[in-house]
Coordinates of C-alpha atoms and ligand atoms in Angstrom, one line a residue:
X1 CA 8.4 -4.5 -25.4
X2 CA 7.5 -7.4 -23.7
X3 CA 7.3 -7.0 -19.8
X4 CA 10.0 -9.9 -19.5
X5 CA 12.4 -8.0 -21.9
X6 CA 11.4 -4.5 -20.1
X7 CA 12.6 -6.4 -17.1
X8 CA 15.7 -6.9 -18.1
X9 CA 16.2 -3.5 -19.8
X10 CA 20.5 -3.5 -19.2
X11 CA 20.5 -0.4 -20.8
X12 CA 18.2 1.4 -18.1
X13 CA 20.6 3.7 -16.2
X14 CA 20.6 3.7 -12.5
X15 CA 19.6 6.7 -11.3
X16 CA 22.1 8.3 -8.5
X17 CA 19.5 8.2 -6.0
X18 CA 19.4 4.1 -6.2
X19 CA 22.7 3.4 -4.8
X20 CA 21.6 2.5 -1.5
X21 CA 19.7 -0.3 -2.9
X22 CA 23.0 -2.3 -4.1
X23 CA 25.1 -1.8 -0.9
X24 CA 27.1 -4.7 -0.2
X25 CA 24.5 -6.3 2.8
X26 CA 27.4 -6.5 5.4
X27 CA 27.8 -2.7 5.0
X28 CA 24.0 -2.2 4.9
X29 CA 23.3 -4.3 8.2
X30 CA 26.2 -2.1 9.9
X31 CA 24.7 1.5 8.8
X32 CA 21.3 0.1 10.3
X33 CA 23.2 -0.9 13.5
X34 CA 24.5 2.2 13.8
X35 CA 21.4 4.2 13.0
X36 CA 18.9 2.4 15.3
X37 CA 21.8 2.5 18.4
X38 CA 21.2 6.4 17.6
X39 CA 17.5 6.7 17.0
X40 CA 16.6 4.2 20.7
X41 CA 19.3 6.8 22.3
X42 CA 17.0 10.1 21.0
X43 CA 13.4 8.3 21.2
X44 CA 14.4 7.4 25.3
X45 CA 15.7 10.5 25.6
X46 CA 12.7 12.4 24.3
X47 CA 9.8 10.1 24.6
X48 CA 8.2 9.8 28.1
X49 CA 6.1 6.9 26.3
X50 CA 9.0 4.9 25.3
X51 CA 11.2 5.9 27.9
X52 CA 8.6 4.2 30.5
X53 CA 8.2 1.4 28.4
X54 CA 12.3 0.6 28.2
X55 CA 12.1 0.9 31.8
X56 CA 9.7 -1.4 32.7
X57 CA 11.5 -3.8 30.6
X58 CA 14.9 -2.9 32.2
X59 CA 16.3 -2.2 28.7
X60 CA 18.4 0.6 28.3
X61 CA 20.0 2.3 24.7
X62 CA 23.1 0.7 25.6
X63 CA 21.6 -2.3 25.5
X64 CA 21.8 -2.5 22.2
X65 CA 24.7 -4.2 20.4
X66 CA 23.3 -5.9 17.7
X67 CA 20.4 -5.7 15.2
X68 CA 18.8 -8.7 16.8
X69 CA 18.7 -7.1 19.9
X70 CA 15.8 -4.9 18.6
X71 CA 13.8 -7.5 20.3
X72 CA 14.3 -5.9 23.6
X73 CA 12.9 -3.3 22.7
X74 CA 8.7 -2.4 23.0
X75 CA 6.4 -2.2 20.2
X76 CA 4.3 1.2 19.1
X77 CA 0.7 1.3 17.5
X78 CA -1.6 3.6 16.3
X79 CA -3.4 3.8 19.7
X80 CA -0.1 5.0 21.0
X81 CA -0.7 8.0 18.3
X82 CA -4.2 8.4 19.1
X83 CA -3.7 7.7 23.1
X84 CA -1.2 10.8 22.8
X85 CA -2.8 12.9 20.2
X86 CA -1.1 15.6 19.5
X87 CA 2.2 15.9 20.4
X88 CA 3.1 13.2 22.8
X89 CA 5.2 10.8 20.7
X90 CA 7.8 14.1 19.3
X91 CA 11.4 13.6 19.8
X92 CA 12.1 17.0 19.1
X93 CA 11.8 20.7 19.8
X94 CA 8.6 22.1 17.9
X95 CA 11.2 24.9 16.7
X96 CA 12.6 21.8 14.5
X97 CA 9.1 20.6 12.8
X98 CA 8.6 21.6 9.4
X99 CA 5.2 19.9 8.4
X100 CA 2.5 17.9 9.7
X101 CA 0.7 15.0 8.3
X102 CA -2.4 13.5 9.6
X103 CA -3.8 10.1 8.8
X104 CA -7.8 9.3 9.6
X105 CA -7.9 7.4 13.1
X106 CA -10.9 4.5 13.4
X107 CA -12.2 6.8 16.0
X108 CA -12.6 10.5 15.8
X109 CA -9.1 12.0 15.9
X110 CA -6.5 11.9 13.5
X111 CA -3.4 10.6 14.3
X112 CA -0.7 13.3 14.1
X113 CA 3.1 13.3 12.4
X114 CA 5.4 15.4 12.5
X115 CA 8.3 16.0 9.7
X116 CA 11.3 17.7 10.3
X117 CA 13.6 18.8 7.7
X118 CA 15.5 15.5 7.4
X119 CA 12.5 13.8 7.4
X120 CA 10.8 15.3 4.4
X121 CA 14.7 14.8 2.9
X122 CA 14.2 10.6 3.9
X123 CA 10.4 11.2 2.7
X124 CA 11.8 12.2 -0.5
X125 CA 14.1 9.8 -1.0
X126 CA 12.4 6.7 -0.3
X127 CA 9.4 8.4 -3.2
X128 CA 12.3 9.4 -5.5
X129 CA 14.1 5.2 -5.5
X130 CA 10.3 3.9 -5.1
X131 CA 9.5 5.8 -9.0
X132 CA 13.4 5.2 -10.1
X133 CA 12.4 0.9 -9.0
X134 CA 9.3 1.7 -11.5
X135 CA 11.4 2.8 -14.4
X136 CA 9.8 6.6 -14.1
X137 CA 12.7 9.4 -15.3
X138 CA 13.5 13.0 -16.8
X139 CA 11.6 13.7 -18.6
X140 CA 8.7 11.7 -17.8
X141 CA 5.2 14.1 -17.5
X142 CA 3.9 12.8 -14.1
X143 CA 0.6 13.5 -13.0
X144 CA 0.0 13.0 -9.5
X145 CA -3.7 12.3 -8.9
X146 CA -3.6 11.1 -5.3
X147 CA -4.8 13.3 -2.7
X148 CA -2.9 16.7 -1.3
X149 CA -2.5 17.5 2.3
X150 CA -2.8 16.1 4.9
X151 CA -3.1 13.0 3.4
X152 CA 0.7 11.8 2.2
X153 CA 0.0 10.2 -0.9
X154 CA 0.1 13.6 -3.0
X155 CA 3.2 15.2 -1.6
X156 CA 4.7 12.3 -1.5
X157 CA 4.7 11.3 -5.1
X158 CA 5.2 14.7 -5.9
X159 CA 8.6 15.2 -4.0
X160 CA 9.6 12.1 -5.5
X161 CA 8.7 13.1 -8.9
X162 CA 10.2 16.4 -9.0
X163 CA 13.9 15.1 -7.3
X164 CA 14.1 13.0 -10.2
X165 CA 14.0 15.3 -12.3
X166 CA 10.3 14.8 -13.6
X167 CA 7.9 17.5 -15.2
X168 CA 4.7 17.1 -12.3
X169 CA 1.7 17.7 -12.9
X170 CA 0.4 18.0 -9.2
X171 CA -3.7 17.9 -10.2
X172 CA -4.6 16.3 -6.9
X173 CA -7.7 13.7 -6.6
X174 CA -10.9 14.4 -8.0
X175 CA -12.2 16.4 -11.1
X176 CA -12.4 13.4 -13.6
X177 CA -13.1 15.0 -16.5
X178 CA -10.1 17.4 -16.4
X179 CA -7.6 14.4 -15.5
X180 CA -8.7 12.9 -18.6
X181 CA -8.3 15.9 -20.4
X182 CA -4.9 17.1 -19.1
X183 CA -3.6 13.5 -19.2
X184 CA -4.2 13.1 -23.0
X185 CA -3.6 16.8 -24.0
X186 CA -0.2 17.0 -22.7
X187 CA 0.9 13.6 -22.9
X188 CA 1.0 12.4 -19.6
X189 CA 3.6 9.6 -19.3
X190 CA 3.0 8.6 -15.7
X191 CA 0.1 8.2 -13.5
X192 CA 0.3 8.2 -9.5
X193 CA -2.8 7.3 -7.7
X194 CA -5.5 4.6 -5.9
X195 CA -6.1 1.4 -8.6
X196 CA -9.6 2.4 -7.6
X197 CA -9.4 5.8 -9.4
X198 CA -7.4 4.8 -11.9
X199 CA -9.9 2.1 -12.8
X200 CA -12.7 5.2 -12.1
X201 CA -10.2 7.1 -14.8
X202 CA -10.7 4.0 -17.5
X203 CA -14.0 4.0 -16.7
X204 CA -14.9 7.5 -17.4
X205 CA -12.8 7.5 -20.6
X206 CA -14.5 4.9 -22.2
X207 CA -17.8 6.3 -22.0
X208 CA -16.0 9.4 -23.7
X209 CA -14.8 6.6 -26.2
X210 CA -10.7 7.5 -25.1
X211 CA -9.0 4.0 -25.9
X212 CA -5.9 4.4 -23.5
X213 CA -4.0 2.4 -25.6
X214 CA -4.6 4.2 -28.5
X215 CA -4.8 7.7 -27.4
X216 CA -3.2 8.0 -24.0
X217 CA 1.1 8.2 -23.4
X218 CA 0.9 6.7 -20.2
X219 CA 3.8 3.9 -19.6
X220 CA 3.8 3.7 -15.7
X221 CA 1.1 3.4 -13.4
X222 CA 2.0 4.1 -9.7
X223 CA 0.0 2.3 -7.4
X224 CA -0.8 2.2 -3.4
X225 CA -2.7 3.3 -0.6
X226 CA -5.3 0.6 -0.7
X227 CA -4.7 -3.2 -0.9
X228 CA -5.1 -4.5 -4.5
X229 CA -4.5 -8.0 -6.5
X230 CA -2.3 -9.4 -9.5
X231 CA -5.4 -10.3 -10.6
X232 CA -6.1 -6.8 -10.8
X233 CA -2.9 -5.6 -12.1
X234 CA -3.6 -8.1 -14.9
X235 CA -7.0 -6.1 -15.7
X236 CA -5.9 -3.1 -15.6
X237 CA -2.8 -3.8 -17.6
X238 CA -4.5 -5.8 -20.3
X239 CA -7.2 -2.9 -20.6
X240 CA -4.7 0.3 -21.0
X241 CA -1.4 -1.2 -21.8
X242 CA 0.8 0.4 -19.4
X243 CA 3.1 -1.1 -15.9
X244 CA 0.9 -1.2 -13.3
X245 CA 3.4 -0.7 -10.0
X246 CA 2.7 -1.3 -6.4
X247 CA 4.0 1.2 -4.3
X248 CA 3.5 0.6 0.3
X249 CA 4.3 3.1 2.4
X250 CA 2.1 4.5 5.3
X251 CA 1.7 8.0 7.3
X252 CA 3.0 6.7 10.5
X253 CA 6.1 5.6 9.0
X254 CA 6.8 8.4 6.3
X255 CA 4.2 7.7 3.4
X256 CA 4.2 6.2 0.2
X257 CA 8.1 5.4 -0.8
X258 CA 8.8 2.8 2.3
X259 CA 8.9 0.0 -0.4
X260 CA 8.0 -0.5 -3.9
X261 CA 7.9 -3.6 -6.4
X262 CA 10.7 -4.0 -9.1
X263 CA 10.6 -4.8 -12.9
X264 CA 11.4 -8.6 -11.5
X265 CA 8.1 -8.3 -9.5
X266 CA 8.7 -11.3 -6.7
X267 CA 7.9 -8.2 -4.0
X268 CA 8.3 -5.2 -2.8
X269 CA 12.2 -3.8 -1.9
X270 CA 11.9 -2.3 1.3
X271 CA 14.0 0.9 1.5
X272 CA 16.0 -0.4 4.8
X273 CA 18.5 2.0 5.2
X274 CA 15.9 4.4 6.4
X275 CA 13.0 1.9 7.3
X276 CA 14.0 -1.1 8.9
X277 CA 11.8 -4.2 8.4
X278 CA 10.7 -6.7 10.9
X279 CA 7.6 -9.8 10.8
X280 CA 6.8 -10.6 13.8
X281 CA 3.6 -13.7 15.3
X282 CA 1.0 -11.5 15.6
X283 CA -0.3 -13.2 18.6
X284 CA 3.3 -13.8 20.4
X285 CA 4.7 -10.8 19.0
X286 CA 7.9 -13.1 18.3
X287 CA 10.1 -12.0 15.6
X288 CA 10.2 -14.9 12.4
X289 CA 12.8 -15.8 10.2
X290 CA 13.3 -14.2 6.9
X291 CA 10.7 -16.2 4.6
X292 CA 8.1 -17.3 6.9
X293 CA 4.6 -15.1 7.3
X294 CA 3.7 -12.4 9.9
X295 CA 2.6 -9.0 10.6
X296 CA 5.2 -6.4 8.4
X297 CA 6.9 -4.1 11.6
X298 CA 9.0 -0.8 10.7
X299 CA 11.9 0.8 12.5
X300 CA 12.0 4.4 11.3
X301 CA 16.1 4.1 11.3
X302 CA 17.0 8.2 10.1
X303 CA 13.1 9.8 11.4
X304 CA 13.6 12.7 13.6
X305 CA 10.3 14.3 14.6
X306 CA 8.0 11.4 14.9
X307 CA 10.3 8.6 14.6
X308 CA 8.7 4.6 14.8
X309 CA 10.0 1.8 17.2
X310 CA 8.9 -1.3 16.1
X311 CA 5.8 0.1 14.6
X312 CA 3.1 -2.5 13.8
X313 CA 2.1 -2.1 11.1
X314 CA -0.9 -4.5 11.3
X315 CA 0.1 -5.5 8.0
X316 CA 0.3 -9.6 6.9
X317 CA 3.4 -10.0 4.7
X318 CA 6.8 -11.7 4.7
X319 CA 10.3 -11.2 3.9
X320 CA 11.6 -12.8 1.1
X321 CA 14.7 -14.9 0.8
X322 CA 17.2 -14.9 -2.2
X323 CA 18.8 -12.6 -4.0
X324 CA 16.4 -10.9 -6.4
X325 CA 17.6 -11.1 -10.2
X326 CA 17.3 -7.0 -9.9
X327 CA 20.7 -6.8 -8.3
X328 CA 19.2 -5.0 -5.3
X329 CA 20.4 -6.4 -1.7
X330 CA 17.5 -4.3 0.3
X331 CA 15.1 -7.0 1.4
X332 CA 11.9 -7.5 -0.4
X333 CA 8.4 -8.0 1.2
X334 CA 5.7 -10.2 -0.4
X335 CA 3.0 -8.0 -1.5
X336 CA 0.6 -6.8 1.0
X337 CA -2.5 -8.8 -0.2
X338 CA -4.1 -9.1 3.1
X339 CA -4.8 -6.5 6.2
X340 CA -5.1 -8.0 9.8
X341 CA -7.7 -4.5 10.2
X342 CA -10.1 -5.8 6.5
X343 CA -10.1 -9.3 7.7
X344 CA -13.5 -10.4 8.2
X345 CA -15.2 -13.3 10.3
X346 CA -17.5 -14.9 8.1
X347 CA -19.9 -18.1 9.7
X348 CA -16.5 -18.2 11.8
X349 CA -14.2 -18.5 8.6
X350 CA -11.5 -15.5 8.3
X351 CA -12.2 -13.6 4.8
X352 CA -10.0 -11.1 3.0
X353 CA -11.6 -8.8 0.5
X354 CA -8.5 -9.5 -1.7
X355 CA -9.1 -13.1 -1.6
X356 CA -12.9 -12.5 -3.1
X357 CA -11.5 -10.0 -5.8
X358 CA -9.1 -12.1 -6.7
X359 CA -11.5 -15.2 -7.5
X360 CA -13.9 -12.7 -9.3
X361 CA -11.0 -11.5 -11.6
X362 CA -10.2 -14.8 -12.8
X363 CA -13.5 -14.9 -14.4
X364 CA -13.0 -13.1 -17.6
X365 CA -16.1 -11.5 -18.4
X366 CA -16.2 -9.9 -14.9
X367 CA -15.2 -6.2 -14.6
X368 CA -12.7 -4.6 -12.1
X369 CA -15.8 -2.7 -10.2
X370 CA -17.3 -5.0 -7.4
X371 CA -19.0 -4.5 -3.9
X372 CA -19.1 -6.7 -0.7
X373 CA -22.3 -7.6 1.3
X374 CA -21.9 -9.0 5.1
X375 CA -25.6 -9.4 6.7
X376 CA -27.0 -11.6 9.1
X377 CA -30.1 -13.7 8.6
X378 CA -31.4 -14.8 11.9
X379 CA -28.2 -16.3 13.4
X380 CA -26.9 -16.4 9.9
X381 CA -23.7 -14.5 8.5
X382 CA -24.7 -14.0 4.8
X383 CA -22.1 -12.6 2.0
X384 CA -23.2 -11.3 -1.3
X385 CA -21.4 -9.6 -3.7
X386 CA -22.2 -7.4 -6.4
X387 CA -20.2 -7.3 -9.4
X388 CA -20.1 -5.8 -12.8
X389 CA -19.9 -7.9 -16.0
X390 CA -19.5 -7.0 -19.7
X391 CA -22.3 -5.3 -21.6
X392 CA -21.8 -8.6 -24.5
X393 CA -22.3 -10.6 -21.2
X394 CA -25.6 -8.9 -20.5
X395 CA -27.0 -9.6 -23.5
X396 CA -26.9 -13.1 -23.3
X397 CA -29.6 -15.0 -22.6
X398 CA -30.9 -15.9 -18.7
X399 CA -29.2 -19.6 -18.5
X400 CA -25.8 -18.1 -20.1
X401 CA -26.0 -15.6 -17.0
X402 CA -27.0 -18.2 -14.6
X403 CA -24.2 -20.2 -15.8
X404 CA -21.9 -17.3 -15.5
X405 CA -22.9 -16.6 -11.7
X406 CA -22.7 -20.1 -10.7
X407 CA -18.7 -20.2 -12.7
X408 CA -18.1 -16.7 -10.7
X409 CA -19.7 -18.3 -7.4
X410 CA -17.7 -21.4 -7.7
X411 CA -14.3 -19.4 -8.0
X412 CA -15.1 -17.1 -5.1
X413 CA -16.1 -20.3 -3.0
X414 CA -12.8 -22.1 -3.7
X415 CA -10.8 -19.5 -2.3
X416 CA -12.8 -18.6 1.0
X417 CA -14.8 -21.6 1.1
X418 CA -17.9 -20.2 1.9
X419 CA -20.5 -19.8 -0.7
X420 CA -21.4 -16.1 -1.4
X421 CA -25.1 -14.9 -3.1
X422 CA -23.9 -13.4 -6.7
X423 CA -25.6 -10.6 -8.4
X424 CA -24.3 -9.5 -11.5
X425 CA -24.9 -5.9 -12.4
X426 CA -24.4 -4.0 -15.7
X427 CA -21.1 -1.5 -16.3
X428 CA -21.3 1.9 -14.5
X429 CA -23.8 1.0 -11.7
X430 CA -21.3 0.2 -8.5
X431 CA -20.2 2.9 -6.4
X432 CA -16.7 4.1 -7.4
X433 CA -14.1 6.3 -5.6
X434 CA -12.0 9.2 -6.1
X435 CA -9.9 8.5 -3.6
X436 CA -10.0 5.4 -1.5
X437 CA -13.0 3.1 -2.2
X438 CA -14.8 1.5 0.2
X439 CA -15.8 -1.9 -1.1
X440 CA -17.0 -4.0 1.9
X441 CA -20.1 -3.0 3.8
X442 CA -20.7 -5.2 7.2
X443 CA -24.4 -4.7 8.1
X444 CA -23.2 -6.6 10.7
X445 CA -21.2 -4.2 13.0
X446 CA -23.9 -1.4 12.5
X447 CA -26.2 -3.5 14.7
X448 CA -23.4 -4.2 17.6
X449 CA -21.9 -0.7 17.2
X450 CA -22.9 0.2 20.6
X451 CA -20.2 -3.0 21.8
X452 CA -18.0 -0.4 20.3
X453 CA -16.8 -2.9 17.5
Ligands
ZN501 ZN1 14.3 -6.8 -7.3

């Protein structure tokens, strides 16, 4: 089936769960009314923080008659989570909290959220529409190889798995070899994890000689947690075969399942009954129109225990306009391609990891499996970047490969318009990741670390 026929797949039932995604949008933009009036009333009553905040503003819950009028309101951020580690932003008894999550801070302590009953029921739901948007159903075999725990990505996918009905197989990150094994012995239909393991999971196979096309079930890919390309998504489904999906979602907010791409792939529909969607300037802080580009802020509507205000998400996306040919009237965002935290500053010029892997994957002989360089010589920034090409390419002579590093140099350079040393290194030699992979190293910030940058 062809992805534009899959696309269109009439015959594809609706699962239940995805009603809230067609709501006529007058009825939509009224239950979101209503919720945020209730969730500014229990956040000022409960959160010194916020309460403070409103105040100094002169904005009070009543204040809000409208959805625009969420403008009045202040904005949260991780420091707020980390200035008031561990409990300070909870909106309700402790008796009420049911689990915590934790997500790694940039400095030293976690960040701490905490999940009432409800919440882990809007968790759950948002995961359980997110895999229905995929195409993932009874009696799909799902095997959930992102991380358990503290980390959301695990739980997550496996809530949402199991509510729809979904056979899990909840193997957690790690062990290689035995996700390769498991997956191809019991059939595994569906795959949840980073596009950095998964590409670590082709990797490995191959060197076992598995052919995932040949030997593997697997029809969906769920992918998130880390920022990733179309130009990936075109490797990686051109090398197994399968839908590669792109899944958002972050601790603060709930985890994975605050938005996921449909089959019609324009963006990501935001679940905004529960998670209300703003872009704002980043510098003003303004909120923008529908369509034009900002930082992605999220209302947690329904949240109980640690519920979001205009959460900034630090996120650069926008929202789209139109109807989307899915029949869905939740908003979509653009895909995430570019975070305001990985942005580099390169000889001055502003660089985004996904704008380098996206020139090196339009080279075809270049693999998914690449690493970034940031130095300084004498006053100089200097960017290299190591990348893995085919073993046929390596066997080529010297000039073909100088020709190739000069093509791949040439198509980085267009798109940041800086010109970035090339070394191209045989399959199996870069660093890869069980979990999130780090691919940029700045030897730049280890020498002004003490500036505390
Ligand atoms: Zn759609």
């Amino acid at each position: 089936m062809s992805l534009y026929e899959y696309a269109h797949d009439l015959d594809t039932p609706v699962h239940p769960v995805s009603a809230p995604d067609y709501m006529p949008v007058e009825e939509l933009r009224a239950l979101q009314l209503h919720r945020l009036q209730g969730l500014v009333r229990r956040v000022y009553d409960h959160v010194p923080l916020t309460r403070a905040r409103m105040d100094e503003r002169g904005v009070r819950p009543e204040h809000i008659q409208t959805l625009k009028d969420i403008a009045l309101l202040p904005f949260m951020m991780k420091t707020d989570l980390r200035d008031t580690y561990p409990f300070g932003l909870f909106a309700c008894p402790m008796n009420d909290i049911v689990r915590f999550h934790c997500s790694s801070g940039t400095t030293g302590k976690p960040i701490v959220i905490g999940n009432t009953q409800n919440d882990i029921r809007v968790w759950q739901n948002g995961c359980m529409r997110a895999l229905a948007l995929c195409g993932v159903r009874s009696p799909d075999i799902m095997q959930v190889a992102y991380g358990y725990g503290l980390f959301t990505g695990g739980l997550g996918l496996h809530y949402g798995g199991e509510g729809l009905g979904c056979a899990v197989l909840p193997i957690s990150g790690g062990n290689t070899d035995r996700q390769l094994m498991l997956m191809r012995d019991m059939g595994t239909t569906v795959i949840a994890c980073t596009p950095s393991y998964f590409l670590h999971l082709i990797d490995e196979g191959m060197k076992k000689g598995i052919d995932f096309k040949r030997d593997m079930q697997i029809r969906h890919g769920v992918f998130g947690a880390e920022p990733w390309t179309e130009e990936m998504r075109a490797k990686i489904e051109s090398l197994t075969g399968i839908f590669a999906h792109d899944i958002y979602g972050l601790t603060e907010i709930a985890g994975p399942g605050v938005a996921n791409d449909c089959r019609c792939r324009r963006g990501l529909h935001v679940f905004e009954d529960h998670f209300y969607p703003e872009i704002v300037d980043p510098e003003t802080l303004e909120p923008l129109p529908d369509g034009e580009q900002g930082e992605l802020v999220f209302t947690t509507l329904t949240r109980t225990g640690t519920p979001m205000l205009r959460y900034r998400t630090r996120d650069i996306s926008r929202l789209l306009t139109g109807a989307c040919p899915c029949g869905r009237t939740i908003r979509a965002i653009e895909r995430i391609h570019a975070r305001s935290d990985d942005m580099l500053i390169i000889r001055g010029v502003n660089v985004f990891p996904s704008q380098i892997e996206a020139g090196l994957l339009s080279i075809d002989s270049v693999l998914p499996h690449y690493q970034i360089v940031v130095g300084k010589e004498g006053d100089l920034d200097t960017i290299e970047i190591k990348v893995e090409v085919t073993r046929e390419t390596f066997s080529d002579d010297i000039k073909t490969l100088e020709r190739l590093r000069q093509r791949i140099g040439q198509a980085v350079q267009r798109i940041i318009n800086l010109s970035p040393h090339i070394t191209l290194v045989e399959p199996h030699t870069l660093p890869r990741s069980e979990g999130k992979l780090q691919r940029v190293t700045d030897l730049r910030n280890r020498a002004v670390s003490s500036k505390g940058v």
